[in-house]
Coordinates of C-alpha atoms and ligand atoms in Angstrom, one line a residue:
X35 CA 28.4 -36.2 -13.7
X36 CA 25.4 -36.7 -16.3
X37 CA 21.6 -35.7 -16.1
X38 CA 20.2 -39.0 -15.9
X39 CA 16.6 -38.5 -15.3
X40 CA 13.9 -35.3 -14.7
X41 CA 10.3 -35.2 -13.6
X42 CA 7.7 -33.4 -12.2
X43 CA 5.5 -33.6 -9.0
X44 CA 2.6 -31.7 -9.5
X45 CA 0.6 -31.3 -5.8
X46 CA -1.7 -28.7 -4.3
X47 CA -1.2 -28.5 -0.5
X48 CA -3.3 -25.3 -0.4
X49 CA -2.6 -24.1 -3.5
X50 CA -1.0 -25.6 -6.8
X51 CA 2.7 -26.1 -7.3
X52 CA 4.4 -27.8 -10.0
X53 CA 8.4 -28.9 -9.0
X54 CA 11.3 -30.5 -11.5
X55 CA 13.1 -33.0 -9.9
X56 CA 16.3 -33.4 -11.7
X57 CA 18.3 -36.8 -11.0
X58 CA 21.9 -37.4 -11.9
X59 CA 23.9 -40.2 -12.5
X60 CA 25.9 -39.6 -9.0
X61 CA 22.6 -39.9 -6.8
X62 CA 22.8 -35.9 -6.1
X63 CA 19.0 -34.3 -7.0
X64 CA 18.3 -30.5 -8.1
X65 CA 14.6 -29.1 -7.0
X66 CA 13.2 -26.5 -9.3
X67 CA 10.1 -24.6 -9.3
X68 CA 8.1 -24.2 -12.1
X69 CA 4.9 -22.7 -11.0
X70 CA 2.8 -20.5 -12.9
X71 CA -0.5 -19.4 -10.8
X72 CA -3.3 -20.2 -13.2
X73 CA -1.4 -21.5 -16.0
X74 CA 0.0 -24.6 -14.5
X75 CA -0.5 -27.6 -16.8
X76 CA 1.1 -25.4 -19.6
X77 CA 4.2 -25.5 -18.4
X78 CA 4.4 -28.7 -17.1
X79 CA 3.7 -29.8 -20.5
X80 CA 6.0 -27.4 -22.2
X81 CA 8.6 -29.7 -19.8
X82 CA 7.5 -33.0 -19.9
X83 CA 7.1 -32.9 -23.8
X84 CA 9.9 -30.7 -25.2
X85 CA 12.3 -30.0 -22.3
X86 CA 13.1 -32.7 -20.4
X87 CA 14.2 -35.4 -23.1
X88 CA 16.8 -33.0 -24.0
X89 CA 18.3 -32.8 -20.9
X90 CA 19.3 -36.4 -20.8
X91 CA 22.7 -37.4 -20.6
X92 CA 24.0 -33.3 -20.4
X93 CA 26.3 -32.1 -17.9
X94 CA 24.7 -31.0 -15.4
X95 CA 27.3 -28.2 -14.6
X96 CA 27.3 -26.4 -17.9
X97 CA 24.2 -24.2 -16.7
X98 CA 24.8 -21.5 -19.0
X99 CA 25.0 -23.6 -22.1
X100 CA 21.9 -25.6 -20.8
X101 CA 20.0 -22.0 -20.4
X102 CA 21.4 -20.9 -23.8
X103 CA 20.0 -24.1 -25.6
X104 CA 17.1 -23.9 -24.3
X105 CA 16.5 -20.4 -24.8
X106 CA 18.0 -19.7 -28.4
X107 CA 17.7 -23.3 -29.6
X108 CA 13.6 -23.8 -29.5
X109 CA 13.4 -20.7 -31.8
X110 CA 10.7 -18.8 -30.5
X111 CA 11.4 -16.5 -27.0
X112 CA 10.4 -15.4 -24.1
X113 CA 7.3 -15.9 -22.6
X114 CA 5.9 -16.7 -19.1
X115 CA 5.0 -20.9 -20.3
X116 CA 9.3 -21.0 -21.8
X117 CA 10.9 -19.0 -19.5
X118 CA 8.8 -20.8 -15.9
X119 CA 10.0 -23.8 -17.7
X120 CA 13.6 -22.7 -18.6
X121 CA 13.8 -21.3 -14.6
X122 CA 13.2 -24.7 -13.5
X123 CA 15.8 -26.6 -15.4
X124 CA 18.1 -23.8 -14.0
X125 CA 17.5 -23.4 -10.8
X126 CA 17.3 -27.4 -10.0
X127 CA 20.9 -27.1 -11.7
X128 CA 22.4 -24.5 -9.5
X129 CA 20.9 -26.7 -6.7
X130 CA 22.6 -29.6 -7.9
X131 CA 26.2 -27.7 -8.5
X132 CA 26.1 -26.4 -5.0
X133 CA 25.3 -29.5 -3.5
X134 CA 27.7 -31.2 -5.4
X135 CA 30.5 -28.6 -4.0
X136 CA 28.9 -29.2 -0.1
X137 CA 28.4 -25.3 -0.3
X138 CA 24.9 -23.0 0.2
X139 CA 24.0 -22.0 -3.1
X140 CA 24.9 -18.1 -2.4
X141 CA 28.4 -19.3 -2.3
X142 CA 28.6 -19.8 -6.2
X143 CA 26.8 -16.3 -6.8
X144 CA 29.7 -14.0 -4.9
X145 CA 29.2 -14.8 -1.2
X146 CA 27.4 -13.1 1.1
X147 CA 27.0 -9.5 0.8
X148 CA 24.9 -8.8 3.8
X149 CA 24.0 -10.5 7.1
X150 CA 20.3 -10.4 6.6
X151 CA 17.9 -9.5 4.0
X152 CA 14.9 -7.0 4.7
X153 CA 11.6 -8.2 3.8
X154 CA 8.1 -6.8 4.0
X155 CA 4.8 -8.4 5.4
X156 CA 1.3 -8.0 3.7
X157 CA -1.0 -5.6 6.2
X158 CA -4.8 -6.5 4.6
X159 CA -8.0 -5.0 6.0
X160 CA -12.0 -4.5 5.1
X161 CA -11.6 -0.9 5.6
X162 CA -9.1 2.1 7.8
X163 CA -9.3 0.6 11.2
X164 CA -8.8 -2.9 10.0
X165 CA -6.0 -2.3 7.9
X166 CA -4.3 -0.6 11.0
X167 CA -4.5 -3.1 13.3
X168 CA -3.0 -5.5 10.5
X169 CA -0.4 -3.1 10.3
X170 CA 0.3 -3.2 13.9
X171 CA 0.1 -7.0 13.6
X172 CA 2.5 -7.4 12.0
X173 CA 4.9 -4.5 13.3
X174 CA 4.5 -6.7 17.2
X175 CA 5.8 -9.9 14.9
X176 CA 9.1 -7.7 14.2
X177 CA 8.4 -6.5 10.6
X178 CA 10.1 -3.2 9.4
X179 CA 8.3 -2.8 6.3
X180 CA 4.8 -3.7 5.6
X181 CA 2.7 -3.5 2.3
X182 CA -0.7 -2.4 3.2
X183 CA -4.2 -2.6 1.4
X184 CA -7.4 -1.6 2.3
X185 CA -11.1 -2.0 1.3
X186 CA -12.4 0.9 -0.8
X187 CA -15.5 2.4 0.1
X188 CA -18.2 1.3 -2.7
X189 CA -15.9 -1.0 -4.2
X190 CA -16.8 -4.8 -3.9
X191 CA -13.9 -7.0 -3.1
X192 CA -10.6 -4.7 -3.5
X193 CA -7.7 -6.4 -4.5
X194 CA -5.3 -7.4 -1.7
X195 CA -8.4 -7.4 1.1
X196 CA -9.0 -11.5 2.3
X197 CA -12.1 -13.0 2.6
X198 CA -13.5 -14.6 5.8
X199 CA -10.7 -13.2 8.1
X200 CA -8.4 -15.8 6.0
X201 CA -4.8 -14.7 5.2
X202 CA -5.3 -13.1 1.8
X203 CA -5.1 -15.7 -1.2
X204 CA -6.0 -14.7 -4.5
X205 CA -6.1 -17.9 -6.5
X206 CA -9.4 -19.9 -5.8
X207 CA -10.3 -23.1 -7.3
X208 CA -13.0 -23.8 -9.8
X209 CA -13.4 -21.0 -12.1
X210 CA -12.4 -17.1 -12.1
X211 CA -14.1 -15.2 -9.7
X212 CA -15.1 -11.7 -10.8
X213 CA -14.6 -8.3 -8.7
X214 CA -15.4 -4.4 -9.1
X215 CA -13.1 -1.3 -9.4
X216 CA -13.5 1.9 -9.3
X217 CA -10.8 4.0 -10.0
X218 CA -12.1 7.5 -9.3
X219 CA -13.0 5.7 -5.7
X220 CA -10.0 4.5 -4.9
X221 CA -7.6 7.9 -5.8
X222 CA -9.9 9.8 -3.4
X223 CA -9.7 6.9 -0.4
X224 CA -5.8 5.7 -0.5
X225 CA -4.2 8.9 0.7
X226 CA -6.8 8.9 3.6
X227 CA -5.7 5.3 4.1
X228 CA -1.9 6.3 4.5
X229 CA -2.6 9.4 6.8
X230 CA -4.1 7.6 8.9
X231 CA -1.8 4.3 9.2
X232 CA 1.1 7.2 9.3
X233 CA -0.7 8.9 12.2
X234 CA -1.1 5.1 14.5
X235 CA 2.3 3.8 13.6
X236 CA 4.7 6.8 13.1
X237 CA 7.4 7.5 10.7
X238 CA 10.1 4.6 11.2
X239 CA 8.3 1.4 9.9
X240 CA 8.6 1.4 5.8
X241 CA 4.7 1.5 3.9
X242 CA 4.5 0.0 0.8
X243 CA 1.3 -0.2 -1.4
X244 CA 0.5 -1.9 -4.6
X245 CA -1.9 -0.6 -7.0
X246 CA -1.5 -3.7 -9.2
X247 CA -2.2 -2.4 -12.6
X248 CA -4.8 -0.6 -12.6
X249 CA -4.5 3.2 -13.3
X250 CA -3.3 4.9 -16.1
X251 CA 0.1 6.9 -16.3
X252 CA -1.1 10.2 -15.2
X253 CA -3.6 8.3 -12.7
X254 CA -0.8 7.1 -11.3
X255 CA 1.0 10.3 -11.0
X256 CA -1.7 12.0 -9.2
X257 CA -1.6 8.8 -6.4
X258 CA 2.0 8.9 -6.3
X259 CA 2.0 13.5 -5.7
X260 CA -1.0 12.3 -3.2
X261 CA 1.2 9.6 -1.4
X262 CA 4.5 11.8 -1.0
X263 CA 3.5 12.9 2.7
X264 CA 3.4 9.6 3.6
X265 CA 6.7 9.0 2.1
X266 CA 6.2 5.5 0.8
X267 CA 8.8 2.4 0.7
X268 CA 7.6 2.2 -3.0
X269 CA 4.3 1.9 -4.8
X270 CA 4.1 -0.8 -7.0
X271 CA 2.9 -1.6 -10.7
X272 CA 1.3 1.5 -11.1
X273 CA 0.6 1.0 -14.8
X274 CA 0.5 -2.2 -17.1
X275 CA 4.1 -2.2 -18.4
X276 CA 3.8 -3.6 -22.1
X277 CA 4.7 0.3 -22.8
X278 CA 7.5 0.9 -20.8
X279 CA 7.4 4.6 -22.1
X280 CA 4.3 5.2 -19.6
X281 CA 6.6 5.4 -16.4
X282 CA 8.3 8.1 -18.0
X283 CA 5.3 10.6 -17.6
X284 CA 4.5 8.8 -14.0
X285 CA 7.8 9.8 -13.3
X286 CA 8.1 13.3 -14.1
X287 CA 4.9 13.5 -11.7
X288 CA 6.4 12.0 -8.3
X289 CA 9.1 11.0 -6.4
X290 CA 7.3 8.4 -4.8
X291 CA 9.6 5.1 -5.7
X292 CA 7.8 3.1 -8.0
X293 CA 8.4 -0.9 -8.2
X294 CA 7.6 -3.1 -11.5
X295 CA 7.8 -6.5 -13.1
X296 CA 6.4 -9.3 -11.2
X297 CA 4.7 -10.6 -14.6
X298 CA 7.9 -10.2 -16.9
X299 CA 9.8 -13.2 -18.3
X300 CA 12.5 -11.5 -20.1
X301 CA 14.6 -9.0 -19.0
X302 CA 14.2 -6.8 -22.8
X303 CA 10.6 -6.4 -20.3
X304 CA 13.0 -4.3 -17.6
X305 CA 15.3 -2.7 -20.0
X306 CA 13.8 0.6 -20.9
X307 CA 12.8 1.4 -17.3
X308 CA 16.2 0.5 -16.3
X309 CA 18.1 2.5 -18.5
X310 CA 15.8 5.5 -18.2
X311 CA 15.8 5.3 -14.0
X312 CA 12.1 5.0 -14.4
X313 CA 11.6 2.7 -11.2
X314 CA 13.6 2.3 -8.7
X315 CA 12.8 -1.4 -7.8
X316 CA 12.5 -4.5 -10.1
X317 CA 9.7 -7.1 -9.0
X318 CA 10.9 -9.6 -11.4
X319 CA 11.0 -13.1 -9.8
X320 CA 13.3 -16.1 -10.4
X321 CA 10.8 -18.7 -11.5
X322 CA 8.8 -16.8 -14.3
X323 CA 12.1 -14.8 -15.2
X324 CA 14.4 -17.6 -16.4
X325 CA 15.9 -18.8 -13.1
X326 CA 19.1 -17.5 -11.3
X327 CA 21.3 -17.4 -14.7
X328 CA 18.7 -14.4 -16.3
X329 CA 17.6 -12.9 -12.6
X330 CA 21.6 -12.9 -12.2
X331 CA 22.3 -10.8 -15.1
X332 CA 19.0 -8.2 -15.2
X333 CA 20.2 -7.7 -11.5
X334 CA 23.9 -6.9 -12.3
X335 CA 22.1 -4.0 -15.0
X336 CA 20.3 -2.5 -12.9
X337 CA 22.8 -1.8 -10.4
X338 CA 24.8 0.3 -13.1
X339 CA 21.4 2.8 -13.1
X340 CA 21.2 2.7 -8.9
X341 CA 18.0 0.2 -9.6
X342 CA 17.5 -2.3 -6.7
X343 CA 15.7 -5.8 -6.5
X344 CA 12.2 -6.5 -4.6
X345 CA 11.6 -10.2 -6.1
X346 CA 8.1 -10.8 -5.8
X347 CA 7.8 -13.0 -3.1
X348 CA 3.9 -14.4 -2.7
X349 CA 2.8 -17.6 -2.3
X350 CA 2.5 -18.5 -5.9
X351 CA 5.9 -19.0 -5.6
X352 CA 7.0 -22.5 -4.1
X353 CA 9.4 -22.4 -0.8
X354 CA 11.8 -23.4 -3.8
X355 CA 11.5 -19.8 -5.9
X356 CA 11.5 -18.3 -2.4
X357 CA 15.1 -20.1 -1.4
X358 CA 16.5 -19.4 -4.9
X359 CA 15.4 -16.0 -4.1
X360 CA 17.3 -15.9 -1.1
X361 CA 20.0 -16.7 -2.2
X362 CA 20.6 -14.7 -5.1
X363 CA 19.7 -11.6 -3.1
X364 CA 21.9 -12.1 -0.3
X365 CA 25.0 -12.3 -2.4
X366 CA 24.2 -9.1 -5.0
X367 CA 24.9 -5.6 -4.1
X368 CA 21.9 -3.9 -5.0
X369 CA 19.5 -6.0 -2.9
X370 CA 16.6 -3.8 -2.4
X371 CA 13.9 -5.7 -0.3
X372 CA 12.2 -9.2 -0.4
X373 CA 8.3 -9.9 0.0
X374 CA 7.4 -12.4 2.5
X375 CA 4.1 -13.5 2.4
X376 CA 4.3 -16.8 4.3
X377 CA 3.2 -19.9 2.9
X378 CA 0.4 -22.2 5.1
X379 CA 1.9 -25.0 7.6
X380 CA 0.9 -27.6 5.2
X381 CA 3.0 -26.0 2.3
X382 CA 5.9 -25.7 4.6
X383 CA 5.5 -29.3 5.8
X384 CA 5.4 -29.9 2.1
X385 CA 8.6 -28.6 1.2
X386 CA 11.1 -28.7 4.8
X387 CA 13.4 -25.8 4.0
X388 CA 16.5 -24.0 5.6
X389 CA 15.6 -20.9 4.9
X390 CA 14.2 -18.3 8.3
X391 CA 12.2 -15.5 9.1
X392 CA 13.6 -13.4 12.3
X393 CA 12.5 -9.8 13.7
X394 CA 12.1 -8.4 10.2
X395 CA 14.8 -9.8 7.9
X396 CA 15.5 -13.3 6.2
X397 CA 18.1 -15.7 5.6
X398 CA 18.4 -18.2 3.3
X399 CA 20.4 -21.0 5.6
X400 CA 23.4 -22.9 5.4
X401 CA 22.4 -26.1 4.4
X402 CA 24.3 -27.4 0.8
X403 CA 22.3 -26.3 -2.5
X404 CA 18.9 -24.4 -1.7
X405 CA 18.3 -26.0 1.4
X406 CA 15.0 -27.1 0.3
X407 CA 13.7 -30.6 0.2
X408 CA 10.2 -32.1 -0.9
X409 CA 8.1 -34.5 1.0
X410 CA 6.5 -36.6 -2.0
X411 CA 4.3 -38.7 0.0
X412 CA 3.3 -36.2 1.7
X413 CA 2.4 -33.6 -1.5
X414 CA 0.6 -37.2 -3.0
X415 CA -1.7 -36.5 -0.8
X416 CA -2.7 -33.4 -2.0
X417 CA -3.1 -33.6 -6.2
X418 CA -3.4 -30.5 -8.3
X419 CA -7.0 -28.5 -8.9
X420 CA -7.4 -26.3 -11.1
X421 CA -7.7 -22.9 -9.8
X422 CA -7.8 -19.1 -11.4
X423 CA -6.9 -15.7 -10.1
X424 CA -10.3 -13.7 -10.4
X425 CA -10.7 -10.8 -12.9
X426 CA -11.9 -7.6 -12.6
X427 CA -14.5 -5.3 -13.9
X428 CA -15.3 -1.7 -13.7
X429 CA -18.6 -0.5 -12.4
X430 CA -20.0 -0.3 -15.9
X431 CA -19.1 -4.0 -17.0
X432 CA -15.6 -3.2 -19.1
X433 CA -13.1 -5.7 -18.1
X434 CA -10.1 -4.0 -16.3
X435 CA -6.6 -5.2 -15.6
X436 CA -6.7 -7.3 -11.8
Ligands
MG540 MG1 2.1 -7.1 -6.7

C-alpha cells in the first residue's frame, strides 16, 4: 500500500477545524485533525506547502519512520504549527493501519485496558448559585466528575463563565476580545465557591477547577492549602509552565493534585514535572502533541513516576482528536480522566463518529480505525472565519496570561 494523495478540508460548523485527509492507493482513507484554535491557517500551510508532497508514494504503515522524518528531518523542532501538523499525518495513519487490519484503532495500542473511560463535564455559572445548579446539571445527566467555574465578584468576564446562557465557548470570530482579572479577587472568592458546591452536592462526585494560568507559584500554593477541604479531583495549570521548576515550590505547598500541559507540543515540555512527581496529571493532547506515536510514548513515562493522563478534551479539538483520544486512553494503564466538553449538533453532524457518552464514562466504539467519518458537503457549507481566543488584562491595563 502507497500514500497516494493528502488534503485538507478546512470548515467552521460553529467553530474552525482544519482535517487531513490521507488517500491511499488501495481506496482506504486516514482522517487527522490538525486544529490549532486561533492559529489555524498556519498549520494548514505548514502541511499543504512542506508536508504533504513528501508523503507521496510512502508506505503508509511505517508510522514511526513517517513521524521520525518529519520530525528530525525538517531541522528545526517542536512547536505547536510542526507538531499540529506532524499529529495529523499520524493520526490519519494509525486510522488508515487499523482500518486496513478491520480492527478499532485501540487494538494496535495494547487492547483494551478498561471497560469505560471516566470523563468530566464543564459546570459554568455567573456567580455561587449559578455555578451550583450547573453542577447539579450535569450530576442528573450521570457525570461523576465535573470541572466547575464561577464568576468572580468585581471581575468582568471570568474565564470559563459563557455568555448569554450559551454553552461556554471561548473562541469568537472577528478579532480578540479583551477581559479583566484580578488575582487578589479571585484567591479570596474560589474557596467560598468550593464550600459551598461541596455543601449542595456532597462528597462523592469528583470537583475539578482550572485556574488556567494565571497565578504565580506561591499564588498557586496558597489556592491549592485553601482548596484541600474540598479535596479536589485536580486543579489545573496553576502556573505558566515554560519554568517547569515553578511546580516544585507549588508543590511543597499542597497536596491538592495539580494537572498541566494542554499547550505543550513536545514532551521535553512534561519531562521535568514528570520525573520530579510535580503533577499528578498530564493535559497534553494528541493533536498539538505530535499524534498517538509522541502521546504514546510521554504516556508510557509517566506511568514509571505514578503520573496519569487527563488529555484535554474541549471543543477546539475535532470529534477526530477526541476519538484518537479515546482510543489511546482506553488501552494504556495509567489512564487518569478525559474532558468532555461536547461539541454542538452541527459539529457532530459534521463528523458522524462511533465514539459515546453514557452515565459518566466514554467509549471510543468498535467501528475499524477511529470510527470517525467527515461529511464534506456538509462542512462546505460552513467555510472557515477567522476567529481569536480573547486576552486578558489586569485591572491596571498590564496584559496577563488568559
Ligand atoms: Mg484548561
Amino acid at each position: 500500500m502507497k500514500i497516494a494523495s493528502a488534503r485538507l478540508i478546512l470548515c467552521s460548523p460553529d467553530r474552525n477545524f482544519v482535517t487531513l485527509r490521507i488517500e491511499t492507493d488501495e481506496g482506504i482513507y486516514g482522517l487527522g485533525d490538525a486544529t490549532l484554535n486561533g492559529r489555524e491557517l498556519a498549520v494548514a500551510a505548514y502541511l499543504e506547502e512542506h508536508v504533504i508532497p513528501c508523503l507521496i508514494g510512502r508506505d503508509p504503515f511505517a508510522i514511526e519512520d513517517i513521524w521520525q522524518y518529519l520530525y528530525r528531518g525538517a531541522y528545526w523542532r517542536r512547536g505547536p504549527v510542526t507538531m499540529s501538523a506532524i499529529a495529523a499525518v499520524d493520526v490519519a495513519l494509525w486510522d488508515i493501519k487499523a482500518k486496513a487490519l478491520d480492527t478499532p484503532l485501540y487494538n494496535l495500542l495494547g487492547g483494551k485496558s478498561r471497560q469505560g473511560m471516566l470523563v468530566y463535564a464543564h459546570a459554568n455559572g455567573a456567580d455561587i448559585p449559578g455555578a451550583i445548579e450547573s453542577v447539579k446539571r450535569h450530576i442528573d445527566q450521570g457525570y461523576l466528575a465535573i470541572r466547575v467555574q464561577s464568576g468572580v465578584p468585581g471581575v468582568n468576564a471570568s474565564y470559563g463563565v459563557p455568555k448569554g446562557g450559551k454553552a461556554y465557548e471561548p473562541a469568537e470570530r472577528g478579532l480578540p476580545s479583551e477581559s479583566l482579572w484580578s488575582t487578589e479577587r479571585y484567591l479570596n472568592f474560589a474557596p467560598k465557591l468550593f464550600e459551598a458546591v461541596r455543601m449542595e452536592v456532597g462528597e462523592d462526585i469528583h470537583l475539578l477547577h482550572d485556574l488556567h494560568h494565571r497565578l504565580t507559584p506561591i499564588e498557586a500554593a496558597r489556592l491549592g492549602k485553601s482548596l484541600e477541604p474540598y479535596h479536589l479531583f485536580w486543579m489545573e495549570d496553576p502556573t505558566p509552565a515554560e519554568n517547569q521548576d515553578g511546580f516544585r515550590l507549588i508543590r511543597q505547598h499542597t497536596t491538592t493534585p495539580v494537572a498541566t500541559g494542554e499547550v505543550f507540543n513536545s514532551f521535553w515540555d512534561a519531562h521535568d514535572l514528570i520525573r520530579n512527581q510535580w503533577i499528578d496529571y498530564l493535559r497534553m493532547t494528541i493533536v498539538h502533541g505530535g499524534g498517538i506515536t509522541a502521546l504514546k510514548k510521554a504516556a508510557d513515562f509517566a506511568a514509571v513516576y505514578q503520573v496519569r493522563t487527563g488529555f484535554h478534551g474541549a471543543t477546539d479539538l475535532s470529534p477526530v482528536t477526541m476519538a484518537a483520544a479515546l482510543h489511546l486512553g482506553i488501552a494504556i494503564h495509567n489512564f487518569g480522566i478525559q474532558e468532555h466538553m461536547p461539541h454542538t449538533p452541527l459539529a457532530d453532524q459534521v463528523f458522524p463518529h462511533h465514539y459515546r457518552y453514557e452515565g459518566g464514562y466514554m467509549d471510543p466504539g468498535d467501528a475499524p480505525g477511529l470510527g470517525v467519518s467527515i461529511d464534506e458537503d456538509l462542512a462546505g457549507q460552513y467555510p472557515y472565519q477567522r476567529a481569536y481566543l480573547p486576552v486578558a488584562r489586569k485591572l491596571d491595563g498590564t496584559l496577563t496570561d488568559w
